Amino acid sequence: MSHIVVIGAGQAGASLVARLRKDGFEGDITLIGAEPHLPYQRPPLSKAYLLGEMELERLFLRPESFYTDNNVSLRLGQRVTGIDPQAKTVTVGDEVISYDELALTTGSDPRRLPAAIGGDLDGVHVVRDLAHVDDMGPYVAEGARALIVGGGYIGLEAAAVCAKRGVKVTLVEMADRILQRVAAPETSDYFRTLHSEYGADIREGVGLDRLVGDNGKVTGAVLTDGSQLDVDFVVVGVGIAPSTKLAEMAGLELDNGIKTDAHGRTSDPSIWAAGDCASFPHAGARIRLESVPNAIDQSEVVAQNMLGAAKDYVATPWFWSDQYDVKLQIAGLNTGYDRVVTRKGEGQTVSFWYYKGDRLIAVDAMNDPRAYMVGKRLIEAGKTADPVVVADPDADLKPLLKA
Ligand SMILES: Cc1cc2nc3c(=O)[nH]c(=O)nc-3n(C[C@H](O)[C@H](O)[C@H](O)COP(=O)(O)OP(=O)(O)OC[C@H]3O[C@@H](n4cnc5c(N)ncnc54)[C@H](O)[C@@H]3O)c2cc1C
């Protein structure tokens, strides 16, 4: 194997090339990214960076010297427009680059509002890339009025930053409750209360009907319940779609993302995929995860498999979100839970433990790193936790690990 090409210079792509070199790969590596920046971490984009509390340089995953020192040819600001799996080439502008093995780490694209309802007006923002947040930054000013569309993590984190900066925030969520797709009602209740305490107006069961503009700039919104708002800017947090266009054009199999086997190999034996764009087998089903831990762990397994390891990727999902002074940490996936046990600590500290039958499957911990850590280790070890111990705030959780 002499030349590995990686398309997508984000979290997964950067981790993949680093792992290839760490494991001794001595051939050529080309990492191609459409954005002009060094590979960077996205989580701060809706947190410290948007708040203005983080320097640009601190977003970068590694300094430029890392790529030079490791002999990685980094091609930034260049978009791959085609893959020819038969010829084993990719096209960048007028150039055709040959590969022996190819990895797709193309991430995902934010869903946007249709132009027909004002989605193309100035002042309407999505939060995915550094450029999006740099565009939005000047709008986040004291006294401005923001409409946030979508009560998932991105919308809620943006709402928290805006409220903290003195923006008057209205957030609409079309579903019955915020975080409906990812969390139990207990967690939704917790965050609804938190946001309300900071003055954000959270409206659930209400969607956006249309935006209103003046001279190409957004000035207002009409909601599905008929109410009208004056707004200075809009943040759209209505989810993402895996970036599968290249894979689809190349004839690779798709299934809610680029379909891979447990090793991360796509339907073409020389093409691999990892990160937000890849769907993979997990516990008898097929899932796709949108998180930093997944992007890192999966791409590292793919790197090892590109070098012949034949290792299954076994995901142990975890995630975090920061809103105001609360850190939410999530271990496991709560899909199919039938019982939630609450463990209440001091002040804002609380954790929700999700069970399926007797089995512990997930934990949502708010400002409670110990509950998160114990829950994560139990889930990883396939152990459960006695609900009586969990519910008792005075009971030490650590002995559960030895049970
Ligand atoms: C605002 C925000 C906050 C987040 N917060 C958290 C959090 O708190 N915790 C957490 O775990 N996760 C969080 N996430 C999710 C996490 O950042 C993603 O899951 C992770 O970045 C996925 O990594 P990836 O490499 O798959 O994709 P990305 O990091 O998106 O990288 C993909 C790259 O591929 C490039 N690309 C795509 N197509 C092409 C092409 N044809 N040619 C060249 N380049 C191409 C894209 O431009 C992009 O730079 C957050 C995401 C966002 C946007």
CSV table of C-alpha atoms and ligand atoms in Angstrom, one decimal:
chain,number,residue,atom,x,y,z
A,1,MET,CA,0.0,0.0,0.0
A,2,SER,CA,1.6,3.2,-1.0
A,3,HIS,CA,-0.9,6.1,-1.1
A,4,ILE,CA,-3.8,6.7,1.3
A,5,VAL,CA,-6.1,9.5,0.4
A,6,VAL,CA,-8.5,10.9,3.0
A,7,ILE,CA,-11.4,13.2,2.0
A,8,GLY,CA,-12.6,15.5,4.7
A,9,ALA,CA,-10.1,17.3,7.0
A,10,GLY,CA,-12.3,17.4,10.1
A,11,GLN,CA,-12.3,15.5,13.4
A,12,ALA,CA,-12.4,12.0,11.9
A,13,GLY,CA,-10.0,12.8,9.0
A,14,ALA,CA,-7.4,14.3,11.3
A,15,SER,CA,-7.6,11.4,13.8
A,16,LEU,CA,-7.4,8.9,11.0
A,17,VAL,CA,-4.1,10.2,9.5
A,18,ALA,CA,-2.6,10.6,12.9
A,19,ARG,CA,-3.3,7.0,13.7
A,20,LEU,CA,-1.9,5.8,10.4
A,21,ARG,CA,1.4,7.4,11.2
A,22,LYS,CA,1.3,6.3,14.9
A,23,ASP,CA,0.9,2.7,13.7
A,24,GLY,CA,3.8,2.9,11.5
A,25,PHE,CA,2.4,3.5,8.0
A,26,GLU,CA,5.2,4.8,5.8
A,27,GLY,CA,3.5,5.3,2.5
A,28,ASP,CA,2.1,8.6,1.2
A,29,ILE,CA,-0.9,10.3,2.9
A,30,THR,CA,-3.0,13.0,1.4
A,31,LEU,CA,-5.7,14.7,3.5
A,32,ILE,CA,-8.1,16.9,1.5
A,33,GLY,CA,-10.4,19.4,3.1
A,34,ALA,CA,-12.9,21.8,1.6
A,35,GLU,CA,-12.6,24.4,4.4
A,36,PRO,CA,-9.6,26.7,4.4
A,37,HIS,CA,-8.7,26.0,8.1
A,38,LEU,CA,-6.4,23.4,9.7
A,39,PRO,CA,-8.6,20.5,11.0
A,40,TYR,CA,-10.5,21.9,14.1
A,41,GLN,CA,-12.9,20.9,16.8
A,42,ARG,CA,-16.5,21.9,16.3
A,43,PRO,CA,-18.0,21.7,19.8
A,44,PRO,CA,-16.7,25.1,20.9
A,45,LEU,CA,-18.4,26.7,17.9
A,46,SER,CA,-21.7,26.8,19.8
A,47,LYS,CA,-20.1,27.3,23.2
A,48,ALA,CA,-16.9,29.1,24.2
A,49,TYR,CA,-16.0,30.3,20.7
A,50,LEU,CA,-19.4,31.8,19.9
A,51,LEU,CA,-19.3,33.4,23.4
A,52,GLY,CA,-16.0,35.1,22.4
A,53,GLU,CA,-14.1,33.3,25.1
A,54,MET,CA,-11.9,31.1,22.9
A,55,GLU,CA,-9.1,32.1,20.5
A,56,LEU,CA,-9.2,30.7,17.0
A,57,GLU,CA,-5.8,28.9,17.4
A,58,ARG,CA,-7.2,26.9,20.3
A,59,LEU,CA,-9.8,25.3,18.0
A,60,PHE,CA,-7.2,23.6,15.9
A,61,LEU,CA,-6.8,19.9,16.7
A,62,ARG,CA,-3.0,20.0,15.9
A,63,PRO,CA,-0.6,22.7,14.8
A,64,GLU,CA,0.4,22.8,11.1
A,65,SER,CA,3.8,21.4,12.0
A,66,PHE,CA,2.2,18.1,13.0
A,67,TYR,CA,1.2,17.5,9.4
A,68,THR,CA,4.6,18.6,8.0
A,69,ASP,CA,6.5,16.6,10.6
A,70,ASN,CA,4.5,13.5,9.8
A,71,ASN,CA,4.7,13.9,6.1
A,72,VAL,CA,1.0,14.3,5.6
A,73,SER,CA,0.2,16.3,2.4
A,74,LEU,CA,-2.6,18.6,3.6
A,75,ARG,CA,-4.7,20.2,0.9
A,76,LEU,CA,-7.0,22.7,2.5
A,77,GLY,CA,-9.6,24.8,0.8
A,78,GLN,CA,-10.0,22.1,-1.9
A,79,ARG,CA,-13.2,20.2,-2.5
A,80,VAL,CA,-13.2,16.7,-4.0
A,81,THR,CA,-15.8,16.6,-6.8
A,82,GLY,CA,-15.7,13.0,-7.9
A,83,ILE,CA,-14.4,9.5,-7.1
A,84,ASP,CA,-13.7,6.9,-9.8
A,85,PRO,CA,-13.6,3.6,-7.8
A,86,GLN,CA,-12.5,1.6,-10.9
A,87,ALA,CA,-9.6,3.8,-11.8
A,88,LYS,CA,-9.0,4.4,-8.0
A,89,THR,CA,-8.8,8.2,-8.5
A,90,VAL,CA,-10.4,11.3,-7.0
A,91,THR,CA,-10.9,14.6,-8.7
A,92,VAL,CA,-10.0,18.0,-7.2
A,93,GLY,CA,-10.5,20.9,-9.5
A,94,ASP,CA,-8.6,20.0,-12.7
A,95,GLU,CA,-6.4,17.5,-11.0
A,96,VAL,CA,-6.9,13.7,-10.8
A,97,ILE,CA,-5.2,12.0,-7.8
A,98,SER,CA,-4.6,8.3,-7.6
A,99,TYR,CA,-5.1,6.3,-4.4
A,100,ASP,CA,-4.5,2.8,-3.2
A,101,GLU,CA,-6.9,3.1,-0.3
A,102,LEU,CA,-9.4,5.9,0.2
A,103,ALA,CA,-11.2,7.0,3.4
A,104,LEU,CA,-14.3,9.2,3.4
A,105,THR,CA,-14.6,11.4,6.5
A,106,THR,CA,-16.9,14.0,4.9
A,107,GLY,CA,-18.9,14.7,8.0
A,108,SER,CA,-22.4,16.2,7.6
A,109,ASP,CA,-24.3,19.2,6.3
A,110,PRO,CA,-26.6,21.3,8.3
A,111,ARG,CA,-30.3,21.3,7.2
A,112,ARG,CA,-31.4,24.7,6.1
A,113,LEU,CA,-34.7,26.4,5.9
A,114,PRO,CA,-36.2,26.5,2.4
A,115,ALA,CA,-35.9,29.8,0.5
A,116,ALA,CA,-39.7,29.8,0.0
A,117,ILE,CA,-40.1,30.5,3.7
A,118,GLY,CA,-37.3,33.0,4.0
A,119,GLY,CA,-34.4,30.6,4.6
A,120,ASP,CA,-32.1,32.6,2.2
A,121,LEU,CA,-32.6,36.0,4.0
A,122,ASP,CA,-29.6,37.8,5.5
A,123,GLY,CA,-29.4,37.2,9.2
A,124,VAL,CA,-30.5,33.5,9.0
A,125,HIS,CA,-27.6,31.3,10.3
A,126,VAL,CA,-26.7,27.7,10.6
A,127,VAL,CA,-24.0,26.5,13.0
A,128,ARG,CA,-21.7,23.9,11.5
A,129,ASP,CA,-18.5,25.5,10.2
A,130,LEU,CA,-16.2,28.1,11.6
A,131,ALA,CA,-17.2,30.4,8.8
A,132,HIS,CA,-20.9,30.1,9.8
A,133,VAL,CA,-20.1,31.2,13.4
A,134,ASP,CA,-17.8,34.0,12.3
A,135,ASP,CA,-20.6,35.3,10.2
A,136,MET,CA,-23.1,35.1,13.1
A,137,GLY,CA,-20.7,36.5,15.7
A,138,PRO,CA,-21.6,40.2,15.2
A,139,TYR,CA,-25.3,39.6,15.5
A,140,VAL,CA,-24.9,38.2,19.0
A,141,ALA,CA,-25.0,41.6,20.7
A,142,GLU,CA,-26.8,42.9,23.8
A,143,GLY,CA,-30.4,43.9,23.1
A,144,ALA,CA,-30.7,42.0,19.8
A,145,ARG,CA,-33.7,39.7,19.2
A,146,ALA,CA,-33.0,36.1,18.2
A,147,LEU,CA,-35.2,33.4,17.0
A,148,ILE,CA,-33.7,29.9,17.4
A,149,VAL,CA,-35.4,27.3,15.3
A,150,GLY,CA,-35.0,23.8,16.8
A,151,GLY,CA,-34.6,22.6,20.4
A,152,GLY,CA,-31.8,20.1,20.0
A,153,TYR,CA,-28.3,20.5,21.3
A,154,ILE,CA,-27.1,23.0,18.8
A,155,GLY,CA,-30.2,25.2,19.2
A,156,LEU,CA,-30.1,25.1,23.0
A,157,GLU,CA,-26.4,25.8,23.1
A,158,ALA,CA,-26.8,28.7,20.8
A,159,ALA,CA,-29.7,29.9,22.9
A,160,ALA,CA,-27.6,29.7,26.0
A,161,VAL,CA,-24.8,31.8,24.5
A,162,CYS,CA,-27.2,34.4,23.1
A,163,ALA,CA,-29.0,34.7,26.5
A,164,LYS,CA,-25.7,35.1,28.3
A,165,ARG,CA,-24.7,37.8,25.9
A,166,GLY,CA,-27.9,39.8,26.6
A,167,VAL,CA,-29.8,38.8,23.5
A,168,LYS,CA,-33.6,38.4,23.8
A,169,VAL,CA,-34.1,34.7,22.9
A,170,THR,CA,-37.2,32.9,21.6
A,171,LEU,CA,-36.7,29.3,20.8
A,172,VAL,CA,-39.3,27.2,18.9
A,173,GLU,CA,-39.4,23.5,18.9
A,174,MET,CA,-42.0,21.8,16.7
A,175,ALA,CA,-42.1,18.6,18.7
A,176,ASP,CA,-43.8,18.4,22.1
A,177,ARG,CA,-40.6,19.0,24.0
A,178,ILE,CA,-37.1,20.1,23.5
A,179,LEU,CA,-34.5,17.3,23.1
A,180,GLN,CA,-37.2,14.9,22.2
A,181,ARG,CA,-35.1,13.0,19.7
A,182,VAL,CA,-32.2,12.4,22.1
A,183,ALA,CA,-33.4,12.5,25.8
A,184,ALA,CA,-36.1,11.5,28.2
A,185,PRO,CA,-38.7,14.0,29.4
A,186,GLU,CA,-36.8,14.4,32.7
A,187,THR,CA,-33.8,15.9,30.8
A,188,SER,CA,-36.0,18.1,28.7
A,189,ASP,CA,-37.7,19.4,31.8
A,190,TYR,CA,-34.4,20.2,33.4
A,191,PHE,CA,-33.2,22.2,30.4
A,192,ARG,CA,-36.5,24.0,29.9
A,193,THR,CA,-36.4,25.2,33.5
A,194,LEU,CA,-32.7,26.2,33.1
A,195,HIS,CA,-33.3,28.2,30.0
A,196,SER,CA,-36.4,29.9,31.4
A,197,GLU,CA,-34.3,31.0,34.5
A,198,TYR,CA,-32.0,32.8,32.1
A,199,GLY,CA,-34.9,34.5,30.4
A,200,ALA,CA,-35.1,32.5,27.2
A,201,ASP,CA,-38.6,32.1,25.9
A,202,ILE,CA,-38.9,28.3,25.1
A,203,ARG,CA,-42.0,27.5,23.0
A,204,GLU,CA,-42.7,23.8,22.4
A,205,GLY,CA,-45.2,22.3,20.0
A,206,VAL,CA,-44.8,25.4,17.9
A,207,GLY,CA,-42.9,25.6,14.6
A,208,LEU,CA,-41.8,28.3,12.2
A,209,ASP,CA,-44.4,29.0,9.5
A,210,ARG,CA,-42.2,31.6,7.6
A,211,LEU,CA,-39.7,34.3,8.0
A,212,VAL,CA,-40.4,37.9,7.0
A,213,GLY,CA,-37.8,40.1,5.4
A,214,ASP,CA,-37.1,43.7,4.4
A,215,ASN,CA,-34.6,44.5,1.7
A,216,GLY,CA,-33.3,40.9,1.8
A,217,LYS,CA,-32.7,40.9,5.5
A,218,VAL,CA,-34.8,39.0,8.1
A,219,THR,CA,-36.9,41.2,10.3
A,220,GLY,CA,-39.6,39.0,11.6
A,221,ALA,CA,-41.2,35.6,11.9
A,222,VAL,CA,-44.6,34.0,11.8
A,223,LEU,CA,-45.1,30.9,13.9
A,224,THR,CA,-47.4,28.0,13.3
A,225,ASP,CA,-49.7,29.1,16.1
A,226,GLY,CA,-50.1,32.4,14.3
A,227,SER,CA,-48.0,34.5,16.6
A,228,GLN,CA,-45.6,37.0,15.1
A,229,LEU,CA,-42.2,38.1,16.3
A,230,ASP,CA,-39.8,40.9,15.4
A,231,VAL,CA,-36.3,39.4,15.0
A,232,ASP,CA,-32.8,40.7,14.2
A,233,PHE,CA,-31.4,37.3,13.4
A,234,VAL,CA,-32.3,33.6,13.3
A,235,VAL,CA,-30.3,30.5,14.2
A,236,VAL,CA,-31.4,27.3,12.5
A,237,GLY,CA,-30.7,24.2,14.4
A,238,VAL,CA,-32.9,21.6,12.8
A,239,GLY,CA,-30.4,18.8,12.4
A,240,ILE,CA,-27.9,17.6,9.9
A,241,ALA,CA,-27.7,15.2,7.0
A,242,PRO,CA,-24.7,13.0,6.5
A,243,SER,CA,-22.5,14.2,3.6
A,244,THR,CA,-23.0,11.3,1.2
A,245,LYS,CA,-23.0,13.0,-2.2
A,246,LEU,CA,-19.5,11.8,-3.3
A,247,ALA,CA,-20.2,8.3,-2.1
A,248,GLU,CA,-23.5,8.2,-3.9
A,249,MET,CA,-22.0,9.4,-7.1
A,250,ALA,CA,-19.3,6.8,-6.8
A,251,GLY,CA,-22.0,4.1,-6.5
A,252,LEU,CA,-21.3,3.2,-2.9
A,253,GLU,CA,-24.1,1.7,-0.8
A,254,LEU,CA,-25.9,4.1,1.5
A,255,ASP,CA,-28.2,3.5,4.5
A,256,ASN,CA,-28.7,6.6,6.6
A,257,GLY,CA,-25.1,7.5,5.7
A,258,ILE,CA,-22.3,5.7,3.9
A,259,LYS,CA,-22.9,2.1,4.7
A,260,THR,CA,-19.9,0.3,6.2
A,261,ASP,CA,-19.3,-3.1,7.8
A,262,ALA,CA,-18.0,-3.5,11.3
A,263,HIS,CA,-14.5,-2.7,10.1
A,264,GLY,CA,-15.5,0.5,8.5
A,265,ARG,CA,-15.2,-0.7,5.0
A,266,THR,CA,-17.8,0.5,2.5
A,267,SER,CA,-19.3,-1.6,-0.3
A,268,ASP,CA,-16.1,-0.9,-2.3
A,269,PRO,CA,-13.2,-2.9,-0.7
A,270,SER,CA,-10.7,-0.1,-1.2
A,271,ILE,CA,-12.9,2.6,0.3
A,272,TRP,CA,-13.6,3.2,4.0
A,273,ALA,CA,-15.7,5.7,5.9
A,274,ALA,CA,-15.8,7.1,9.5
A,275,GLY,CA,-17.4,9.9,11.5
A,276,ASP,CA,-20.7,11.6,11.0
A,277,CYS,CA,-21.0,10.4,7.4
A,278,ALA,CA,-20.8,6.6,8.2
A,279,SER,CA,-23.5,4.2,9.4
A,280,PHE,CA,-22.3,1.0,10.9
A,281,PRO,CA,-23.6,-2.2,12.6
A,282,HIS,CA,-24.2,-1.8,16.3
A,283,ALA,CA,-25.9,-4.3,18.7
A,284,GLY,CA,-27.9,-6.0,16.0
A,285,ALA,CA,-29.0,-2.7,14.3
A,286,ARG,CA,-27.4,-0.1,12.1
A,287,ILE,CA,-26.6,3.3,13.6
A,288,ARG,CA,-24.9,6.6,12.7
A,289,LEU,CA,-23.5,8.7,15.5
A,290,GLU,CA,-22.9,12.5,15.4
A,291,SER,CA,-20.2,13.0,18.1
A,292,VAL,CA,-16.6,13.8,18.6
A,293,PRO,CA,-15.9,10.5,20.6
A,294,ASN,CA,-17.4,8.5,17.7
A,295,ALA,CA,-15.4,10.4,15.1
A,296,ILE,CA,-12.1,9.8,16.9
A,297,ASP,CA,-12.7,6.1,18.0
A,298,GLN,CA,-14.2,5.0,14.7
A,299,SER,CA,-11.5,6.6,12.5
A,300,GLU,CA,-8.8,5.1,14.6
A,301,VAL,CA,-10.2,1.7,14.1
A,302,VAL,CA,-10.6,2.3,10.4
A,303,ALA,CA,-6.9,3.4,10.3
A,304,GLN,CA,-5.9,0.2,12.0
A,305,ASN,CA,-8.0,-1.8,9.6
A,306,MET,CA,-6.6,0.0,6.5
A,307,LEU,CA,-3.3,-1.4,7.8
A,308,GLY,CA,-4.7,-4.9,8.1
A,309,ALA,CA,-5.9,-5.2,11.7
A,310,ALA,CA,-9.4,-6.7,10.9
A,311,LYS,CA,-10.8,-5.1,14.1
A,312,ASP,CA,-14.5,-4.6,14.7
A,313,TYR,CA,-15.5,-1.1,15.8
A,314,VAL,CA,-17.5,-1.4,19.0
A,315,ALA,CA,-19.0,2.0,19.8
A,316,THR,CA,-19.5,3.0,23.4
A,317,PRO,CA,-21.5,6.1,22.8
A,318,TRP,CA,-20.9,9.2,25.0
A,319,PHE,CA,-21.6,12.9,24.4
A,320,TRP,CA,-21.6,16.2,26.2
A,321,SER,CA,-23.3,19.6,26.0
A,322,ASP,CA,-22.6,22.8,27.8
A,323,GLN,CA,-25.4,25.3,28.5
A,324,TYR,CA,-24.9,28.2,30.9
A,325,ASP,CA,-23.1,26.7,33.9
A,326,VAL,CA,-24.4,23.2,33.4
A,327,LYS,CA,-22.4,20.4,31.8
A,328,LEU,CA,-24.5,17.6,30.5
A,329,GLN,CA,-22.7,14.3,30.1
A,330,ILE,CA,-24.4,11.4,28.4
A,331,ALA,CA,-23.2,7.8,28.5
A,332,GLY,CA,-24.8,5.1,26.4
A,333,LEU,CA,-27.9,5.2,24.1
A,334,ASN,CA,-31.3,5.4,25.8
A,335,THR,CA,-33.2,3.9,22.8
A,336,GLY,CA,-35.9,1.6,24.1
A,337,TYR,CA,-35.7,2.5,27.8
A,338,ASP,CA,-38.7,1.6,29.9
A,339,ARG,CA,-37.7,3.1,33.2
A,340,VAL,CA,-35.9,6.2,34.4
A,341,VAL,CA,-34.4,6.5,37.9
A,342,THR,CA,-33.5,10.0,39.2
A,343,ARG,CA,-30.5,10.7,41.4
A,344,LYS,CA,-30.7,14.2,42.8
A,345,GLY,CA,-27.7,16.0,44.2
A,346,GLU,CA,-27.1,19.5,45.5
A,347,GLY,CA,-28.4,22.5,43.5
A,348,GLN,CA,-28.4,21.8,39.8
A,349,THR,CA,-26.7,18.5,40.2
A,350,VAL,CA,-28.9,15.6,39.0
A,351,SER,CA,-28.6,12.4,36.9
A,352,PHE,CA,-31.1,10.3,35.1
A,353,TRP,CA,-30.5,6.6,34.8
A,354,TYR,CA,-32.2,4.7,31.9
A,355,TYR,CA,-33.1,1.0,32.2
A,356,LYS,CA,-34.4,-1.5,29.7
A,357,GLY,CA,-35.8,-4.3,31.9
A,358,ASP,CA,-33.1,-4.8,34.5
A,359,ARG,CA,-30.3,-3.5,32.3
A,360,LEU,CA,-28.7,-0.1,32.6
A,361,ILE,CA,-28.5,1.4,29.1
A,362,ALA,CA,-27.7,5.1,29.5
A,363,VAL,CA,-27.1,7.9,32.0
A,364,ASP,CA,-27.7,11.6,31.5
A,365,ALA,CA,-25.7,13.5,34.2
A,366,MET,CA,-26.0,17.2,34.8
A,367,ASN,CA,-23.0,18.7,36.7
A,368,ASP,CA,-22.4,15.3,38.1
A,369,PRO,CA,-19.1,13.9,36.6
A,370,ARG,CA,-19.1,11.0,39.1
A,371,ALA,CA,-22.5,9.7,38.1
A,372,TYR,CA,-21.4,10.0,34.5
A,373,MET,CA,-18.1,8.2,35.0
A,374,VAL,CA,-19.7,5.4,37.1
A,375,GLY,CA,-22.6,5.0,34.6
A,376,LYS,CA,-20.3,4.9,31.6
A,377,ARG,CA,-18.0,2.3,33.1
A,378,LEU,CA,-20.9,0.1,34.1
A,379,ILE,CA,-22.5,0.3,30.6
A,380,GLU,CA,-19.1,-0.4,29.0
A,381,ALA,CA,-18.6,-3.5,31.3
A,382,GLY,CA,-22.2,-4.7,30.5
A,383,LYS,CA,-23.1,-4.3,34.2
A,384,THR,CA,-26.3,-2.8,35.7
A,385,ALA,CA,-26.8,-0.6,38.8
A,386,ASP,CA,-29.1,-1.3,41.7
A,387,PRO,CA,-31.9,1.4,41.2
A,388,VAL,CA,-32.2,1.7,45.0
A,389,VAL,CA,-28.6,2.7,45.4
A,390,VAL,CA,-28.8,5.0,42.4
A,391,ALA,CA,-31.9,6.8,43.7
A,392,ASP,CA,-30.3,7.4,47.2
A,393,PRO,CA,-28.3,10.7,47.0
A,394,ASP,CA,-26.3,9.7,50.1
A,395,ALA,CA,-25.3,6.3,48.7
A,396,ASP,CA,-21.7,6.1,47.3
A,397,LEU,CA,-21.9,5.0,43.6
A,398,LYS,CA,-18.3,3.7,43.3
A,399,PRO,CA,-19.0,0.3,45.0
A,400,LEU,CA,-21.5,-0.4,42.1
A,401,LEU,CA,-18.4,-0.8,39.9
A,402,LYS,CA,-17.2,-3.7,42.0
A,403,ALA,CA,-20.6,-5.5,42.2
B,1,LIG,C1,-21.7,23.5,16.7
B,1,LIG,C2,-21.4,22.1,17.0
B,1,LIG,C3,-21.3,21.7,18.3
B,1,LIG,C4,-21.0,20.4,18.6
B,1,LIG,N1,-20.9,20.0,19.9
B,1,LIG,C5,-20.6,18.7,20.2
B,1,LIG,C6,-20.4,18.3,21.5
B,1,LIG,O1,-20.5,19.1,22.5
B,1,LIG,N2,-20.0,17.0,21.8
B,1,LIG,C7,-19.8,16.1,20.7
B,1,LIG,O2,-19.4,15.0,21.0
B,1,LIG,N3,-20.0,16.5,19.4
B,1,LIG,C8,-20.4,17.7,19.1
B,1,LIG,N4,-20.6,18.1,17.8
B,1,LIG,C9,-20.5,17.1,16.8
B,1,LIG,C10,-19.1,16.9,16.3
B,1,LIG,O3,-18.4,18.1,16.1
B,1,LIG,C11,-19.1,16.0,15.0
B,1,LIG,O4,-19.8,14.8,15.3
B,1,LIG,C12,-17.7,15.8,14.5
B,1,LIG,O5,-17.1,17.0,14.1
B,1,LIG,C13,-17.8,14.8,13.3
B,1,LIG,O6,-16.5,14.7,12.8
B,1,LIG,P1,-16.3,14.3,11.2
B,1,LIG,O7,-14.9,14.4,11.0
B,1,LIG,O8,-17.1,13.2,10.9
B,1,LIG,O9,-17.0,15.6,10.5
B,1,LIG,P2,-16.5,17.1,10.4
B,1,LIG,O10,-15.7,17.5,11.6
B,1,LIG,O11,-17.7,17.9,10.0
B,1,LIG,O12,-15.4,17.1,9.2
B,1,LIG,C14,-15.8,16.8,7.9
B,1,LIG,C15,-15.0,17.7,6.9
B,1,LIG,O13,-15.1,17.2,5.6
B,1,LIG,C16,-15.1,18.2,4.7
B,1,LIG,N5,-15.7,17.8,3.4
B,1,LIG,C17,-16.9,17.3,3.1
B,1,LIG,N6,-17.0,17.0,1.8
B,1,LIG,C18,-15.8,17.3,1.3
B,1,LIG,C19,-15.3,17.1,0.0
B,1,LIG,N7,-16.1,16.7,-1.1
B,1,LIG,N8,-14.0,17.5,-0.3
B,1,LIG,C20,-13.2,17.9,0.8
B,1,LIG,N9,-13.7,18.1,2.0
B,1,LIG,C21,-14.9,17.7,2.3
B,1,LIG,C22,-16.0,19.3,5.4
B,1,LIG,O14,-15.8,20.5,4.9
B,1,LIG,C23,-15.5,19.1,6.8
B,1,LIG,O15,-14.5,20.0,7.1
B,1,LIG,C24,-20.9,19.4,17.5
B,1,LIG,C25,-21.0,19.9,16.2
B,1,LIG,C26,-21.3,21.2,15.9
B,1,LIG,C27,-21.4,21.6,14.5
